[in-house]
XYZ file of C-alpha atoms in Angstrom:
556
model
C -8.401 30.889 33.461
C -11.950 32.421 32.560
C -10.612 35.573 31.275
C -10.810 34.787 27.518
C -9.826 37.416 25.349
C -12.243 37.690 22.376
C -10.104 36.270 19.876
C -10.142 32.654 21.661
C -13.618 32.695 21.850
C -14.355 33.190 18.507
C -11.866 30.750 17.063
C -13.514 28.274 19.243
C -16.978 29.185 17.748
C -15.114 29.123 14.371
C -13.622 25.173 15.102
C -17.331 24.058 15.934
C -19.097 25.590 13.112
C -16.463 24.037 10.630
C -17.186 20.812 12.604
C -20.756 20.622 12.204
C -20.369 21.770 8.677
C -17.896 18.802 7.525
C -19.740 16.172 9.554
C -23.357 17.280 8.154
C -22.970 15.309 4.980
C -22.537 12.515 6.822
C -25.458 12.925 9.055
C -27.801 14.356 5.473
C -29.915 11.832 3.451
C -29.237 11.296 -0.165
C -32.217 12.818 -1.262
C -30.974 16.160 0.514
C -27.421 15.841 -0.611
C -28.340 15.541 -4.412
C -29.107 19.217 -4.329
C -25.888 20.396 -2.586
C -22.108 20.822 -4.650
C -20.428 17.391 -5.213
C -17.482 18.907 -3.571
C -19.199 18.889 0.055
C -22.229 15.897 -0.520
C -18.844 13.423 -1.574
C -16.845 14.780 2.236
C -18.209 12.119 4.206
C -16.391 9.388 5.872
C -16.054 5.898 4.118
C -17.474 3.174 4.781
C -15.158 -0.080 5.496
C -15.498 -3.787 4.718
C -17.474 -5.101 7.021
C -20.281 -1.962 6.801
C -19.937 -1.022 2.868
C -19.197 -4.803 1.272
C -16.320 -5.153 -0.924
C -13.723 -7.690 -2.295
C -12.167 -10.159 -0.279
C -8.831 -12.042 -2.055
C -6.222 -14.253 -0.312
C -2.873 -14.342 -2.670
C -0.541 -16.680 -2.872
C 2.802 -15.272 -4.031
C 5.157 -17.539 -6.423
C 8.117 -17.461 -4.341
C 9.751 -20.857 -5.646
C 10.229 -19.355 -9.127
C 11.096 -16.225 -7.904
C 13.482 -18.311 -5.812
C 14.981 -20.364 -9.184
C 14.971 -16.887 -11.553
C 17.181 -15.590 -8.608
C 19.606 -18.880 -8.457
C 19.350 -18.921 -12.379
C 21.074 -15.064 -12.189
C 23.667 -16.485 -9.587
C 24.735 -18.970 -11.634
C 25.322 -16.809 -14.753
C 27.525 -14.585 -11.776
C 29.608 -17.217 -10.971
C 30.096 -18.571 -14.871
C 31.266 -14.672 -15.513
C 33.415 -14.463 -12.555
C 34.753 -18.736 -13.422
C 35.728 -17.111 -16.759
C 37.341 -13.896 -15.150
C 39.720 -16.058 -13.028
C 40.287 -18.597 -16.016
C 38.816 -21.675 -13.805
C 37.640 -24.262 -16.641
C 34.268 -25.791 -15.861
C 32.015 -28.250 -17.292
C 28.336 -27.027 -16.458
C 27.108 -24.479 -14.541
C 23.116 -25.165 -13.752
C 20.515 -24.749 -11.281
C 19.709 -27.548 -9.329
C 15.928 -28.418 -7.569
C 15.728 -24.473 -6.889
C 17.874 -24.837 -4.089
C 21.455 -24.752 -5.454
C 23.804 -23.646 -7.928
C 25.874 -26.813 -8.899
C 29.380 -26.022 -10.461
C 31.135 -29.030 -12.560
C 34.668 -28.428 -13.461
C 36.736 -29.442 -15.710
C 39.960 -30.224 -13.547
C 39.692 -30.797 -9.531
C 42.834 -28.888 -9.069
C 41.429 -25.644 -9.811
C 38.428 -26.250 -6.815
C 40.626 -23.832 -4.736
C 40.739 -21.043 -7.393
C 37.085 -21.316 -8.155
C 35.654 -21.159 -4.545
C 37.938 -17.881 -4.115
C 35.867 -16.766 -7.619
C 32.330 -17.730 -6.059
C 33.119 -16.086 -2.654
C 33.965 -13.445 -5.197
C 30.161 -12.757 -5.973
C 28.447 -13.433 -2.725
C 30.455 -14.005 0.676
C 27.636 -14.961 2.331
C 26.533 -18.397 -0.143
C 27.077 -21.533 1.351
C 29.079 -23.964 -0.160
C 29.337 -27.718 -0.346
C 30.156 -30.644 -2.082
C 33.446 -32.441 -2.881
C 35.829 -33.577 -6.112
C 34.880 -31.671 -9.322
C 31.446 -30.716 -7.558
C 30.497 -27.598 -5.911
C 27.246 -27.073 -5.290
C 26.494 -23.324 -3.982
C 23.229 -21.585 -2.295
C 21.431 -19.296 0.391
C 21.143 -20.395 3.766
C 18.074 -21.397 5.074
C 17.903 -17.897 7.353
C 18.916 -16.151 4.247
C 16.069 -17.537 2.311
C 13.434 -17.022 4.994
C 15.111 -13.215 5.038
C 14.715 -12.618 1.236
C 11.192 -14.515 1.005
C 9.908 -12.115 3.711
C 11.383 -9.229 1.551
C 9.644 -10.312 -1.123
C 6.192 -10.323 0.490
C 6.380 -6.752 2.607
C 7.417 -5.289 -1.006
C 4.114 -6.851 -3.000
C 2.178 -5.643 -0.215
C 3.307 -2.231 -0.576
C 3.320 -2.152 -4.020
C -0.132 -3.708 -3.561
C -0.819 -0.974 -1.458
C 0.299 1.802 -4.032
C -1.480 0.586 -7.418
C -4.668 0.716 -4.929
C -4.458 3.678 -3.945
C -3.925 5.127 -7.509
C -7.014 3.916 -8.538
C -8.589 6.008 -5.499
C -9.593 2.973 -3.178
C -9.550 4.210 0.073
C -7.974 2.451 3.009
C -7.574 -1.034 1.570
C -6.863 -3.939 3.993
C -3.786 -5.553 2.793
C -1.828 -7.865 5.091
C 0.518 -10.632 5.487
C -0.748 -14.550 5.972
C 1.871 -17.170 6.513
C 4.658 -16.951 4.963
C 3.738 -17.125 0.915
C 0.087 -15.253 1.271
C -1.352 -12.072 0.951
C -4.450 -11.064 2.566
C -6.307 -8.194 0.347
C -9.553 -6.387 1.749
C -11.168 -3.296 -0.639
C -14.184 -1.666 0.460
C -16.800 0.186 -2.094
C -15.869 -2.596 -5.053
C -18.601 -4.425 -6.904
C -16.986 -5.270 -10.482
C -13.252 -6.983 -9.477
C -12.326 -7.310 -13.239
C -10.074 -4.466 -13.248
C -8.873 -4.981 -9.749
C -7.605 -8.197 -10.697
C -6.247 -7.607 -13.615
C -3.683 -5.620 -11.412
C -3.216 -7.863 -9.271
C -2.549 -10.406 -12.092
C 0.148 -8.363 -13.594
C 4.050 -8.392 -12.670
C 4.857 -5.212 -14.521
C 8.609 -6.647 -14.497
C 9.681 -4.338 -17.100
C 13.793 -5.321 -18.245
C 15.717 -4.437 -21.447
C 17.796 -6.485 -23.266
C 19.895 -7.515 -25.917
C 18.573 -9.812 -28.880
C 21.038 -12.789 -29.686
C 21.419 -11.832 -33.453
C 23.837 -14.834 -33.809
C 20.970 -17.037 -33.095
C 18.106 -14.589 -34.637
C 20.280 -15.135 -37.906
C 19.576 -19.164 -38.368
C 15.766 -17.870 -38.878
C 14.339 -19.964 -36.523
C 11.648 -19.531 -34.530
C 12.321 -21.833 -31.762
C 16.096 -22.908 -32.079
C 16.641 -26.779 -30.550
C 19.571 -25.352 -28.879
C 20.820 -22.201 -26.979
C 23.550 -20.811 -25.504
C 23.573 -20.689 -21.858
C 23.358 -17.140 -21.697
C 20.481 -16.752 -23.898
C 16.500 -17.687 -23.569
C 13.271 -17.226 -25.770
C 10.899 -14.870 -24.693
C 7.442 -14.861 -26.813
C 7.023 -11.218 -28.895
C 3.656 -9.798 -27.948
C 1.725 -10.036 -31.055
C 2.918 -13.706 -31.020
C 0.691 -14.506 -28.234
C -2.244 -12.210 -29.450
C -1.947 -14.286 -32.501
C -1.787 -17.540 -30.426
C -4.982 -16.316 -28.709
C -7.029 -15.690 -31.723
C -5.685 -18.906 -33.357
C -5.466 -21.207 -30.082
C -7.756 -19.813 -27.306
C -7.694 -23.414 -25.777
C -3.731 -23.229 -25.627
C -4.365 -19.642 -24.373
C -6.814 -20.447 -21.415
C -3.760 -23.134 -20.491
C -0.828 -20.456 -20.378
C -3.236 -18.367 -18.310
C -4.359 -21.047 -15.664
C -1.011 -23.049 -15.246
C -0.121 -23.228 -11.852
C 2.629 -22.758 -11.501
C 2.911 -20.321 -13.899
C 5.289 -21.242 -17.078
C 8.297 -19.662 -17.703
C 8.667 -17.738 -21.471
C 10.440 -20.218 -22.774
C 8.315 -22.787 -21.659
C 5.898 -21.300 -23.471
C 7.662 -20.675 -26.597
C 8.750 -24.785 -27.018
C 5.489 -25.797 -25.821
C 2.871 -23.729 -27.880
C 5.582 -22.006 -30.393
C 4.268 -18.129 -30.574
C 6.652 -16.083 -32.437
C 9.628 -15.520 -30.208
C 12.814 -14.123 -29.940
C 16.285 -15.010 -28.661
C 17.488 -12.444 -26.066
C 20.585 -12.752 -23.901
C 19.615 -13.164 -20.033
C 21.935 -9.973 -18.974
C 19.229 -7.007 -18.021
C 20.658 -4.331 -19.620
C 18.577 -2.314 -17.243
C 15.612 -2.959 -15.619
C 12.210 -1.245 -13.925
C 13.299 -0.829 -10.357
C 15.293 2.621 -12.392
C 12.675 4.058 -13.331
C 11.423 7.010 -11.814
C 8.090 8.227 -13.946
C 6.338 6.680 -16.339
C 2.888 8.105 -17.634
C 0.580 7.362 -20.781
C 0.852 10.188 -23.767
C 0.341 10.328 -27.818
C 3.013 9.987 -30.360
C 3.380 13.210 -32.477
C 3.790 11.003 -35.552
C 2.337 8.052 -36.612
C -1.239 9.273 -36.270
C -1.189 9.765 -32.727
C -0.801 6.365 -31.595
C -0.823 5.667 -27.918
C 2.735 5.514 -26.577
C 4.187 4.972 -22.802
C 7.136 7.734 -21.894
C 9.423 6.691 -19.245
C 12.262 8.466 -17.524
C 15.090 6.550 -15.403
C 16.839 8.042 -12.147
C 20.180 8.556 -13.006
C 21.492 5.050 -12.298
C 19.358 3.776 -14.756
C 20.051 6.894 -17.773
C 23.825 5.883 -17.423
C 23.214 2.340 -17.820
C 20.779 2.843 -20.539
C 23.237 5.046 -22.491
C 26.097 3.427 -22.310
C 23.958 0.306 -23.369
C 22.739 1.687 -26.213
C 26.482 3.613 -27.357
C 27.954 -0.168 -27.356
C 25.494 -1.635 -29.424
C 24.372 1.289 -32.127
C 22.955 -1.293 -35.370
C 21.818 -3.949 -32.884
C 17.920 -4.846 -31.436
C 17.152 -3.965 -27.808
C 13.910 -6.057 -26.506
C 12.168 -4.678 -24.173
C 10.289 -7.050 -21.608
C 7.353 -6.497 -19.861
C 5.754 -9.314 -17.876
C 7.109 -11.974 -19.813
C 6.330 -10.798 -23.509
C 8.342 -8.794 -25.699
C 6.311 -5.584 -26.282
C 9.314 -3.804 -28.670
C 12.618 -4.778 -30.285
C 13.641 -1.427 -31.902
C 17.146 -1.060 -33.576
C 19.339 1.089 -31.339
C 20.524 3.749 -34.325
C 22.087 5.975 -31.709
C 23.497 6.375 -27.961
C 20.113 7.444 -26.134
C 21.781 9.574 -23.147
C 19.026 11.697 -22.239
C 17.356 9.395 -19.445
C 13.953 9.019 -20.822
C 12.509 7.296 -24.046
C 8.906 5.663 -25.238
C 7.610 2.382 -25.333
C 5.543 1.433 -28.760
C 3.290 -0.966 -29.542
C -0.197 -1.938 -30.648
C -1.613 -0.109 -27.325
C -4.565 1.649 -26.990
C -4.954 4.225 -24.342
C -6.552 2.203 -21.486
C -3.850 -0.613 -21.830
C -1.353 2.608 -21.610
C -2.705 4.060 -18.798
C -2.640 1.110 -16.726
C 0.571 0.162 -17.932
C 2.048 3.581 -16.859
C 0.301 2.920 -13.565
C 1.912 -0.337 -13.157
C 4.911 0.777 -13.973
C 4.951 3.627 -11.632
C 3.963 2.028 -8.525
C 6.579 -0.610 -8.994
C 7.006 -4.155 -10.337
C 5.612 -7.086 -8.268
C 9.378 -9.113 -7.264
C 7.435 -12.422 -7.975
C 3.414 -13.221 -9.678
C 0.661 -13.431 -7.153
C -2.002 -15.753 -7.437
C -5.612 -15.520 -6.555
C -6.652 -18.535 -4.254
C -9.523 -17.371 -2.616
C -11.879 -14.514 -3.671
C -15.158 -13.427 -2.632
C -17.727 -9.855 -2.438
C -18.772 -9.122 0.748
C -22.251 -7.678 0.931
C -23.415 -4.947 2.469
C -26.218 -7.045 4.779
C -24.089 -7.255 7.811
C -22.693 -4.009 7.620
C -26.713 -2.455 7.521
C -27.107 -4.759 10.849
C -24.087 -3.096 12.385
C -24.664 0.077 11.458
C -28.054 -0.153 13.077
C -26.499 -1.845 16.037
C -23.589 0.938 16.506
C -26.452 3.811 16.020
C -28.655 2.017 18.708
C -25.551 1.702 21.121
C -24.588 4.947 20.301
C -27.762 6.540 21.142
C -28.926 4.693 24.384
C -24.746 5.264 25.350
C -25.138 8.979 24.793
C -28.621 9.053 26.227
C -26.891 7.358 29.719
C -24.398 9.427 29.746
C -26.189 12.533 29.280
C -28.765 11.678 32.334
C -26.291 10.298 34.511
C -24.240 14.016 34.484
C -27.707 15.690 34.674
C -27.957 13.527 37.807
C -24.661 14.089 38.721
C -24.342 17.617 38.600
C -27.212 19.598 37.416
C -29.186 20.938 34.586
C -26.479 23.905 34.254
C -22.647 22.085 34.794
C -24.836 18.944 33.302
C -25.933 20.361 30.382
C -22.831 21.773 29.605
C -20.823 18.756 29.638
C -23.569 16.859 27.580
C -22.942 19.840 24.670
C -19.364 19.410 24.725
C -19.814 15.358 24.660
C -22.138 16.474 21.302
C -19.587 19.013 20.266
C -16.855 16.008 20.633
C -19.033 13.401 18.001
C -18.982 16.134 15.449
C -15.430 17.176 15.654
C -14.241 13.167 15.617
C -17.035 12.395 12.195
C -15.563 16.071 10.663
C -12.207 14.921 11.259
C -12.168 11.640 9.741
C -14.286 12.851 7.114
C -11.738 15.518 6.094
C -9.016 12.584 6.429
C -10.971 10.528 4.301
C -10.918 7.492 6.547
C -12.624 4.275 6.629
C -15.459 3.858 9.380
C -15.373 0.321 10.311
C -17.200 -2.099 12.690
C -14.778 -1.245 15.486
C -14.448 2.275 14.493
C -17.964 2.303 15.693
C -16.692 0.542 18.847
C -14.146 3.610 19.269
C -17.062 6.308 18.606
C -18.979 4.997 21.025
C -15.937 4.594 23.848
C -15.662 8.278 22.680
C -18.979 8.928 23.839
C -18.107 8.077 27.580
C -14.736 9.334 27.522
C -15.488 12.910 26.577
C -17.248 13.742 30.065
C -14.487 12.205 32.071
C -12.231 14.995 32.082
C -15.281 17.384 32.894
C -15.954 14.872 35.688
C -12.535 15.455 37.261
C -12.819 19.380 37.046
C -16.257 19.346 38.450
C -15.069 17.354 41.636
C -11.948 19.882 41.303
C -14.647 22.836 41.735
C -16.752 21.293 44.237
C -13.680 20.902 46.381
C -12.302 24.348 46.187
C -16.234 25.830 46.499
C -16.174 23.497 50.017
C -12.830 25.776 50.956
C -14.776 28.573 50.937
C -13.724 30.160 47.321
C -16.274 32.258 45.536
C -18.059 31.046 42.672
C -15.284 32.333 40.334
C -12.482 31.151 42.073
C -13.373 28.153 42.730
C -14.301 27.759 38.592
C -10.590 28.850 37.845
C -8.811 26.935 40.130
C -10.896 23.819 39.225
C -9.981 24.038 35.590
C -6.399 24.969 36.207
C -5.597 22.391 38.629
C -7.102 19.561 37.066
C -5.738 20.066 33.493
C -2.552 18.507 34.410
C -4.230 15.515 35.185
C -5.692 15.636 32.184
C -3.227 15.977 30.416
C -1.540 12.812 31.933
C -4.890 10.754 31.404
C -5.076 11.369 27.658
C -1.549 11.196 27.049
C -0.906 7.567 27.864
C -4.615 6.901 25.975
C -3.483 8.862 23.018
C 0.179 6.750 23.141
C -1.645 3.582 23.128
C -3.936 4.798 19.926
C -1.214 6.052 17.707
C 1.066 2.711 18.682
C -2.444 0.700 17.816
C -2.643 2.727 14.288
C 1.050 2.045 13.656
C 1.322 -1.112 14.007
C -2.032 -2.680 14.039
C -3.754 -3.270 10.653
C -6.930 -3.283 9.411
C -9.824 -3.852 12.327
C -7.500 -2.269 14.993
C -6.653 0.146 12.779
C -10.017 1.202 12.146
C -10.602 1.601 16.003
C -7.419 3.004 16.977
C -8.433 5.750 14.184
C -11.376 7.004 15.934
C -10.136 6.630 19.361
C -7.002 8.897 18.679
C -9.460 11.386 16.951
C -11.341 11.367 19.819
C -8.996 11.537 22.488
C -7.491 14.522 20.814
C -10.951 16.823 20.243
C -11.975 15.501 23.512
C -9.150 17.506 24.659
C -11.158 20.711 23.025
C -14.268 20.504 23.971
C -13.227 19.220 27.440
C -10.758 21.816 28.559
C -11.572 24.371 26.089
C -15.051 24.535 24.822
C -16.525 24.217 28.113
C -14.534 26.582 29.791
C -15.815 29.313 27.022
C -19.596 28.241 28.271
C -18.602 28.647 31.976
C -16.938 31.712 31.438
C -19.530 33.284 29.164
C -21.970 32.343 31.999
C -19.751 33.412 34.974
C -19.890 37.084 33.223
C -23.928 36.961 31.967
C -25.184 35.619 35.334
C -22.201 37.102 37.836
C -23.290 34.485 40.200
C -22.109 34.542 44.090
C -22.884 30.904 44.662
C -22.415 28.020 42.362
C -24.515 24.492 42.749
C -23.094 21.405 41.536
């Protein structure tokens, strides 16, 4: 076991040198770092919520008209599939966001038409009597799809954060309709927000020329399978003109529909049929680039999966002469006139852009569209006061922690075996601050907690092979001997020790969040380079020793 051959012990010098070289910036003051490459001053460990201040929002998602937009698509379902199977009906319409109610025209045909609605979705529940059917989700079906709902925003959330370079946000669920978000490091939470504000529901679809052609701008009437969606320069024109009607669209609560919009404050506005033609969830890239023509104008490519090119090009081969409007967020940013069958998979979006709205657009639209509008409810900046407290706390407990635990295995066992077990616990704080430095993970107030458990957790396993030695030394092995066997027959109880710790951390970083999380990260760090130094890095000392010193009695 002490017989190291001399390419261990130099890749064990190697693994400590790297470790006090990663964890130095973190250790270096600012003055010292300004004068080293940015490169190696920015490798330090981040600082979380609670020690670096940040923004704090609670969101509320807007899961009843999510809830209504998905009833309004069942409904035109069940009118397509009533017309398939030739069952006449009155009115189909959406009723209190809770049903689907069907009228028909003759009661005889109920039979035929439930057979057409158990068509679309086996699993709706259906009630009612006489010429009424009324049709809908079960109550476990809508808790199901509202819990969808919010563990996709949150990891969408999680995605357009992370593309701006926030690391670690805190982003977790809160009831049933709320989102709690936590982002360290942010002092201006304009353009967070204006994220968070955004859908990015991007669908295509067909304009209604039949209605376009009466020339006007908000028809009395539609048909059932068309609505009015507001063109985008229609509302930037409504802001410049109306900023008071503006301010009103953008604080309604809940939010208004497009064509709410359009008959309330009349924008300009278009007619589109409700059908997506196809919509974001098919896209697979989208990035911000320059038109070749028209003076380099800021454009948005996109590219769909192949799903979405089929759709797209049969789409456009079926309607060649005819306007496709393309939706974004509730405005219609383009209505181009398809002139040919677009079959390649990609194409651009144009529009009076310039190249930040592009760029976070393409972001948006990469990451994913939010499946319903979140609302801020509660927002706040954290300061960094109580996390200059803690840190001053954590240091103090880390010190006088370290400081006990170095005398007491000076006590214990010596300056030499002592000593040795105090480097390695040193050896140990560097290699957990390198590592999550080189992770780029967040230090937070019980990530301090975890360092400082560290602390008193990386001599235990030095304890048990020091009691190992003493017992084999009181057998009557020599010096060496009694070294080996210590270290060789107390690693397997090692091993079990730190396994079931190092279990416990991983399932706390899996499925913990935020605070536990943040300790679980620096406990499983330090479980595993406690492992090292314990087993490993100490051994090298004692066996270095064992051959300087060649000693024929040992004192511990």
């Amino acid at each position: 076991m002490l017989n190291l051959p001399r390419w261990q012990t130099i890749g064990i010098i190697a693994v400590t040198a790297l470790a006090v070289l990663f964890a130095l910036p973190n250790l270096l003051p600012s003055v010292v770092l300004d004068h080293l490459p940015n490169w190696y001053a920015q490798s330090r460990m981040n600082l979380g919520l609670d020690l670096r201040g940040g923004a704090h929002f609670l969101l509320e998602a807007d899961l009843r008209s999510l809830m209504t937009e998905r009833l309004t698509n069942l409904s035109d379902s069940v009118r397509g599939e009533l017309r398939k199977q030739q069952v006449q009906f009155k009115e189909v319409a959406v009723e209190g966001g809770r049903n689907v109610v069907i009228t028909l025209r003759d009661e005889a045909q109920r039979s035929k038409a439930l057979e057409a609605i158990r068509a679309v979705d086996p699993s709706l529940v259906v009630s009612g009597s006489g010429d009424t059917i009324r049709v809908g989700y079960s109550d476990q079906e809508m808790a199901k799809k509202k819990k969808e709902v919010i563990d996709q925003s949150i990891e969408i959330l999680r995605r357009r954060v992370d593309e701006t370079g926030t690391i670690e946000p805190t982003i977790v669920r809160q009831g049933d309709e709320r989102i709690l978000l936590q982002v360290p490091g942010i002092k201006d939470t304009t353009d967070l927000k204006r994220k968070i504000n955004q859908t990015a529901k991007l669908t295509f679809h067909l304009v209604n020329e039949d209605v376009a052609a009466t020339g006007q701008n908000i028809p009395q009437s539609l048909p059932p399978t068309t609505f009015l969606v507001p063109t985008r320069e229609g509302m930037q024109e409504l802001r410049r003109a109306n900023p008071k009607a503006w301010e009103e669209i953008q604080n309604a609560n809940p939010r208004l529909t497009p064509e709410q919009i359009c008959r309330r404050y009349q924008p300009q506005c278009l007619p589109v049929l409700k059908r997506v033609v196809v919509g974001g969830e098919d896209l697979d890239d989208a990035k911000s680039t320059f038109e070749q023509q028209q003076g380099g104008r800021p454009i948005i490519s996109f590219t769909f999966n192949s799903a979405g090119g089929r759709a797209f090009c049969n789409a456009t081969r079926a309607n060649i002469g005819k306007r496709l409007a393309i939706q974004l967020d509730g405005e219609i940013i383009s209505a181009p006139v398809v002139q040919s069958a677009i079959c390649g998979g990609s194409g651009i979006i144009t529009g009076q852009f310039t190249t930040q709205q592009t760029q976070e657009q393409a972001l948006l639209l990469r990451s994913g569209a939010l499946p319903a509008t979140l609302s801020i409810i509660q927002e706040s900046t954290v300061g960094a006061d109580l996390g200059a407290d803690a840190i001053r706390s954590g240091t103090t407990a880390a010190l006088v922690g370290t400081a006990m635990v170095a005398l007491f295995m000076f006590i214990a066992y010596g300056p030499l075996f002592g000593g040795f077990a105090n480097l390695a616990m040193l050896v140990n704080l560097l290699l957990v601050i390198a590592g999550m430095s080189i992770l780029g993970a967040s230090l937070t107030l019980p990530g301090i907690a975890g360092l400082v458990l560290t602390v008193g957790m990386s001599v235990d396993s030095n304890v048990l092979i020091y009691e190992r030695v003493r017992e084999e030394k009181s057998l009557g092995r020599s010096a060496f001997s009694s070294i080996a066997t210590g270290y060789e027959r107390a690693l397997s109880a090692i091993l079990d020790a730190n396994l079931t710790a190092l279990i416990a951390g991983v399932l706390l970083f899996g499925f913990g969040s935020g605070p536990i999380r943040g300790f679980a990260t620096s406990l499983t760090l330090g479980l595993l380079t406690h492992l090292f130094t314990a087993t490993v890095f100490t051994r090298m000392l004692l066996a270095t020793w064992v051959r300087w010193r060649r000693p024929t009695e040992i004192v511990i």
